[in-house]
Amino acid sequence: MDERYERQIVMPEIGAAGQAQLRRSRVLVVGAGGLGSPVLLYLAAAGVGTLGIADNDQVSPSNLNRQILYGVRDVGRSKALTAVQRLRALNPEVKAIPHEVFVLRDNGLALVQQYDLVVEASDNLETKALMNELCVRAGVPLVWGAVSRFEGQMGAYLPGHACRSCVFPHTPAPGTYPTPAELGVLGASAGVIGALQAVEAVKILLRLDKPLVDKIVLWEGLWTSFEVVTVERNPQCPVCGTV
Ligand SMILES: [Zn+2]
């Protein structure tokens, strides 16, 4: 028994078999920023065997209030490559794979198909909509999240259940909604949502009892409220619809 995972293996929901399952699992994290940082750190620490990191950005000083994968020395460096080094230092047993790409419709499907689960941790609505579409097409589970200021939301898609587009069918055009740079975000808010995404990813990989399907979580930090809202699959959904 690997001492590193003692606190996980002791849990009946995980055990030695679950730990071996995590080691066999491949997760793609799209966006190595405010949400991607806690997601990647927790999944690497938990022993998820293969972690893909899709990000084509470089570390800037304004990232450091929330993107806890990086430090001052990393400013100007590739996020994907820096994240790989950080995750290897945390857990050398994890295979961390950099994908220095901006995921698009023409390169994204082949990428998604290499993984068992995708965590969408980007900062823009177009990428969120695209990752949902690609995961539905590939039949790959998705855990998505969004954060700004003192609030955030997250949910998961499994084949046969409501997808993100069932809930948010319309993606506003770029430039018509405020960017994270304009809205602002507290680093710890990204930590709240990112940690929830990591928990949900582990649950789905281990096929635990109650994955967060047909529901979304809304978190508000100033008044401290969590709300779990039930959502329904939309037969007319532009992505997963059956009509
Ligand atoms: Zn749908």
CSV table of C-alpha atoms and ligand atoms in Angstrom, one decimal:
chain,number,residue,atom,x,y,z
A,1,MET,CA,0.0,0.0,0.0
A,2,ASP,CA,1.4,3.3,-1.0
A,3,GLU,CA,1.7,5.6,2.0
A,4,ARG,CA,0.9,8.6,-0.2
A,5,TYR,CA,-2.7,7.4,-0.6
A,6,GLU,CA,-3.4,6.0,2.9
A,7,ARG,CA,-6.0,8.5,3.7
A,8,GLN,CA,-7.9,7.7,0.6
A,9,ILE,CA,-7.6,3.9,0.6
A,10,VAL,CA,-8.9,3.7,4.1
A,11,MET,CA,-12.2,5.1,2.8
A,12,PRO,CA,-14.8,2.5,1.8
A,13,GLU,CA,-15.8,4.6,-1.2
A,14,ILE,CA,-12.2,4.3,-2.6
A,15,GLY,CA,-10.2,1.4,-1.1
A,16,ALA,CA,-7.4,-0.3,-3.0
A,17,ALA,CA,-9.6,-1.0,-6.0
A,18,GLY,CA,-10.7,2.6,-6.3
A,19,GLN,CA,-7.1,3.8,-6.0
A,20,ALA,CA,-6.1,1.5,-8.8
A,21,GLN,CA,-9.0,2.8,-10.8
A,22,LEU,CA,-7.8,6.4,-10.3
A,23,ARG,CA,-4.3,5.4,-11.4
A,24,ARG,CA,-5.7,3.9,-14.6
A,25,SER,CA,-7.8,7.1,-15.3
A,26,ARG,CA,-7.1,9.8,-17.8
A,27,VAL,CA,-8.4,13.3,-17.3
A,28,LEU,CA,-8.1,16.3,-19.6
A,29,VAL,CA,-8.2,19.7,-17.9
A,30,VAL,CA,-9.0,22.5,-20.3
A,31,GLY,CA,-7.6,25.7,-18.9
A,32,ALA,CA,-4.7,25.8,-16.4
A,33,GLY,CA,-5.9,29.0,-14.7
A,34,GLY,CA,-7.9,29.9,-11.6
A,35,LEU,CA,-10.1,26.8,-11.8
A,36,GLY,CA,-7.6,24.5,-13.5
A,37,SER,CA,-5.0,25.1,-10.8
A,38,PRO,CA,-6.9,23.5,-7.8
A,39,VAL,CA,-8.4,20.9,-10.1
A,40,LEU,CA,-5.0,19.8,-11.4
A,41,LEU,CA,-3.3,19.9,-8.0
A,42,TYR,CA,-6.0,17.9,-6.3
A,43,LEU,CA,-6.3,15.3,-9.1
A,44,ALA,CA,-2.5,14.9,-9.2
A,45,ALA,CA,-2.3,14.6,-5.4
A,46,ALA,CA,-5.2,12.0,-5.5
A,47,GLY,CA,-3.2,9.8,-7.9
A,48,VAL,CA,-5.2,10.2,-11.1
A,49,GLY,CA,-2.7,8.4,-13.4
A,50,THR,CA,-2.8,10.6,-16.5
A,51,LEU,CA,-3.6,14.4,-16.6
A,52,GLY,CA,-3.7,16.3,-19.8
A,53,ILE,CA,-3.3,20.1,-19.5
A,54,ALA,CA,-4.7,22.1,-22.4
A,55,ASP,CA,-3.6,25.8,-22.3
A,56,ASN,CA,-1.7,27.9,-24.8
A,57,ASP,CA,-1.2,30.9,-22.5
A,58,GLN,CA,1.7,32.2,-20.6
A,59,VAL,CA,1.8,33.1,-16.9
A,60,SER,CA,1.3,36.8,-16.2
A,61,PRO,CA,1.6,38.7,-12.9
A,62,SER,CA,-2.2,39.3,-12.8
A,63,ASN,CA,-2.7,35.5,-12.7
A,64,LEU,CA,-1.0,35.0,-9.4
A,65,ASN,CA,-3.9,36.0,-7.1
A,66,ARG,CA,-5.7,32.8,-8.0
A,67,GLN,CA,-3.6,30.5,-10.3
A,68,ILE,CA,-1.9,28.7,-7.5
A,69,LEU,CA,0.0,26.4,-9.8
A,70,TYR,CA,2.4,29.3,-10.4
A,71,GLY,CA,4.9,31.6,-8.7
A,72,VAL,CA,6.8,34.7,-9.4
A,73,ARG,CA,9.6,32.8,-11.2
A,74,ASP,CA,7.0,31.4,-13.7
A,75,VAL,CA,5.9,34.8,-15.1
A,76,GLY,CA,6.3,34.7,-18.9
A,77,ARG,CA,6.6,30.9,-19.1
A,78,SER,CA,4.1,28.5,-20.7
A,79,LYS,CA,1.3,27.5,-18.4
A,80,ALA,CA,1.0,24.0,-19.7
A,81,LEU,CA,4.7,23.3,-19.4
A,82,THR,CA,5.0,24.9,-16.0
A,83,ALA,CA,2.0,23.1,-14.7
A,84,VAL,CA,3.5,19.8,-15.8
A,85,GLN,CA,6.7,20.5,-13.8
A,86,ARG,CA,4.6,21.5,-10.7
A,87,LEU,CA,2.5,18.3,-10.9
A,88,ARG,CA,5.5,16.1,-11.4
A,89,ALA,CA,7.1,17.6,-8.3
A,90,LEU,CA,3.9,17.0,-6.3
A,91,ASN,CA,3.4,13.4,-7.5
A,92,PRO,CA,6.0,11.8,-9.8
A,93,GLU,CA,3.7,8.8,-10.3
A,94,VAL,CA,1.3,11.0,-12.4
A,95,LYS,CA,1.8,11.2,-16.1
A,96,ALA,CA,1.2,14.9,-16.9
A,97,ILE,CA,0.9,15.7,-20.6
A,98,PRO,CA,1.1,19.3,-21.9
A,99,HIS,CA,-1.2,20.3,-24.8
A,100,GLU,CA,-0.1,23.8,-25.7
A,101,VAL,CA,-3.2,24.5,-27.9
A,102,PHE,CA,-6.3,26.6,-27.8
A,103,VAL,CA,-8.9,23.9,-28.1
A,104,LEU,CA,-11.0,24.5,-31.2
A,105,ARG,CA,-13.7,22.5,-33.0
A,106,ASP,CA,-11.2,21.1,-35.5
A,107,ASN,CA,-8.5,19.9,-33.0
A,108,GLY,CA,-10.7,19.3,-30.0
A,109,LEU,CA,-12.6,16.1,-30.7
A,110,ALA,CA,-9.4,14.0,-31.2
A,111,LEU,CA,-8.0,15.4,-28.0
A,112,VAL,CA,-11.2,14.7,-26.0
A,113,GLN,CA,-11.3,11.1,-27.3
A,114,GLN,CA,-7.9,10.4,-25.7
A,115,TYR,CA,-9.4,10.9,-22.2
A,116,ASP,CA,-11.9,9.3,-19.8
A,117,LEU,CA,-13.2,12.6,-18.5
A,118,VAL,CA,-12.9,16.3,-19.3
A,119,VAL,CA,-12.8,19.1,-16.7
A,120,GLU,CA,-13.7,22.4,-18.3
A,121,ALA,CA,-11.8,25.1,-16.4
A,122,SER,CA,-11.6,27.9,-19.0
A,123,ASP,CA,-12.5,31.5,-18.6
A,124,ASN,CA,-14.7,32.1,-21.6
A,125,LEU,CA,-18.2,31.0,-22.6
A,126,GLU,CA,-17.2,29.9,-26.2
A,127,THR,CA,-14.8,27.3,-24.8
A,128,LYS,CA,-17.4,26.2,-22.2
A,129,ALA,CA,-20.0,25.7,-25.0
A,130,LEU,CA,-17.4,24.0,-27.3
A,131,MET,CA,-16.2,21.5,-24.6
A,132,ASN,CA,-19.8,20.6,-23.9
A,133,GLU,CA,-20.4,20.0,-27.6
A,134,LEU,CA,-17.2,17.9,-28.0
A,135,CYS,CA,-17.9,15.8,-24.9
A,136,VAL,CA,-21.5,15.1,-26.0
A,137,ARG,CA,-20.2,14.0,-29.5
A,138,ALA,CA,-17.5,11.8,-28.0
A,139,GLY,CA,-19.7,10.4,-25.2
A,140,VAL,CA,-17.1,11.5,-22.7
A,141,PRO,CA,-18.1,12.8,-19.2
A,142,LEU,CA,-17.6,16.5,-18.5
A,143,VAL,CA,-17.3,18.5,-15.3
A,144,TRP,CA,-17.7,22.2,-16.0
A,145,GLY,CA,-17.4,25.2,-13.8
A,146,ALA,CA,-17.5,29.0,-13.8
A,147,VAL,CA,-16.4,31.6,-11.3
A,148,SER,CA,-16.3,35.4,-10.8
A,149,ARG,CA,-16.0,37.8,-7.9
A,150,PHE,CA,-17.5,35.9,-4.9
A,151,GLU,CA,-19.7,33.5,-6.8
A,152,GLY,CA,-19.6,30.5,-9.0
A,153,GLN,CA,-21.4,27.5,-10.5
A,154,MET,CA,-20.6,24.0,-11.6
A,155,GLY,CA,-22.2,20.9,-13.0
A,156,ALA,CA,-21.4,17.6,-14.7
A,157,TYR,CA,-22.6,15.9,-17.9
A,158,LEU,CA,-22.8,12.1,-18.3
A,159,PRO,CA,-24.1,10.5,-21.6
A,160,GLY,CA,-27.9,10.3,-21.4
A,161,HIS,CA,-28.3,13.2,-19.0
A,162,ALA,CA,-28.8,16.9,-19.4
A,163,CYS,CA,-25.8,18.6,-21.0
A,164,ARG,CA,-24.6,22.2,-20.3
A,165,SER,CA,-26.4,23.4,-23.4
A,166,CYS,CA,-29.7,22.0,-22.1
A,167,VAL,CA,-29.3,24.6,-19.3
A,168,PHE,CA,-27.6,27.4,-21.2
A,169,PRO,CA,-28.7,26.9,-24.9
A,170,HIS,CA,-27.4,30.3,-26.1
A,171,THR,CA,-23.8,31.5,-25.9
A,172,PRO,CA,-23.5,35.2,-26.1
A,173,ALA,CA,-21.1,36.6,-28.7
A,174,PRO,CA,-17.7,37.5,-27.6
A,175,GLY,CA,-17.6,41.2,-26.5
A,176,THR,CA,-21.2,41.2,-25.5
A,177,TYR,CA,-20.6,40.0,-21.9
A,178,PRO,CA,-18.1,41.2,-19.3
A,179,THR,CA,-14.8,39.3,-19.2
A,180,PRO,CA,-13.2,38.0,-16.0
A,181,ALA,CA,-10.7,40.8,-16.2
A,182,GLU,CA,-13.6,43.3,-16.1
A,183,LEU,CA,-15.6,41.5,-13.4
A,184,GLY,CA,-12.7,40.5,-11.1
A,185,VAL,CA,-12.4,37.3,-9.1
A,186,LEU,CA,-11.2,36.3,-5.7
A,187,GLY,CA,-8.7,33.5,-5.8
A,188,ALA,CA,-10.4,31.6,-3.0
A,189,SER,CA,-13.7,31.7,-5.1
A,190,ALA,CA,-11.9,29.8,-7.8
A,191,GLY,CA,-10.7,27.4,-5.1
A,192,VAL,CA,-14.2,26.7,-4.0
A,193,ILE,CA,-15.5,25.8,-7.5
A,194,GLY,CA,-12.3,24.1,-8.6
A,195,ALA,CA,-12.3,21.9,-5.5
A,196,LEU,CA,-16.0,21.0,-6.2
A,197,GLN,CA,-15.0,20.1,-9.7
A,198,ALA,CA,-12.2,17.8,-8.5
A,199,VAL,CA,-14.5,16.0,-6.1
A,200,GLU,CA,-17.0,15.5,-8.9
A,201,ALA,CA,-14.3,14.2,-11.2
A,202,VAL,CA,-13.2,11.6,-8.6
A,203,LYS,CA,-16.8,10.5,-8.0
A,204,ILE,CA,-17.4,10.0,-11.8
A,205,LEU,CA,-14.1,8.2,-12.3
A,206,LEU,CA,-14.9,5.8,-9.4
A,207,ARG,CA,-18.6,5.5,-10.5
A,208,LEU,CA,-19.7,6.5,-7.0
A,209,ASP,CA,-23.3,6.5,-6.2
A,210,LYS,CA,-24.6,10.0,-6.8
A,211,PRO,CA,-22.8,11.9,-9.5
A,212,LEU,CA,-24.0,15.5,-10.0
A,213,VAL,CA,-26.2,14.8,-13.1
A,214,ASP,CA,-29.3,16.8,-14.0
A,215,LYS,CA,-28.4,19.3,-11.4
A,216,ILE,CA,-26.2,22.4,-11.1
A,217,VAL,CA,-24.6,23.9,-8.0
A,218,LEU,CA,-24.8,27.6,-7.5
A,219,TRP,CA,-22.4,29.1,-4.8
A,220,GLU,CA,-22.6,32.6,-3.5
A,221,GLY,CA,-19.8,33.6,-1.1
A,222,LEU,CA,-20.9,37.0,0.3
A,223,TRP,CA,-24.0,35.6,1.8
A,224,THR,CA,-22.5,32.1,2.0
A,225,SER,CA,-25.1,30.0,0.2
A,226,PHE,CA,-25.0,26.8,-1.8
A,227,GLU,CA,-28.0,26.0,-3.9
A,228,VAL,CA,-28.4,22.7,-5.9
A,229,VAL,CA,-30.9,23.3,-8.7
A,230,THR,CA,-32.5,20.4,-10.6
A,231,VAL,CA,-32.3,20.7,-14.4
A,232,GLU,CA,-33.9,18.7,-17.2
A,233,ARG,CA,-32.6,17.3,-20.4
A,234,ASN,CA,-34.1,19.5,-23.2
A,235,PRO,CA,-35.3,17.4,-26.2
A,236,GLN,CA,-34.8,20.4,-28.4
A,237,CYS,CA,-31.2,21.1,-27.0
A,238,PRO,CA,-29.0,22.2,-29.9
A,239,VAL,CA,-26.3,19.9,-28.8
A,240,CYS,CA,-27.8,16.7,-27.3
A,241,GLY,CA,-31.4,17.1,-28.4
A,242,THR,CA,-33.3,14.1,-29.8
A,243,VAL,CA,-35.9,16.1,-31.7
B,1,ZN,ZN,-28.3,19.2,-24.1
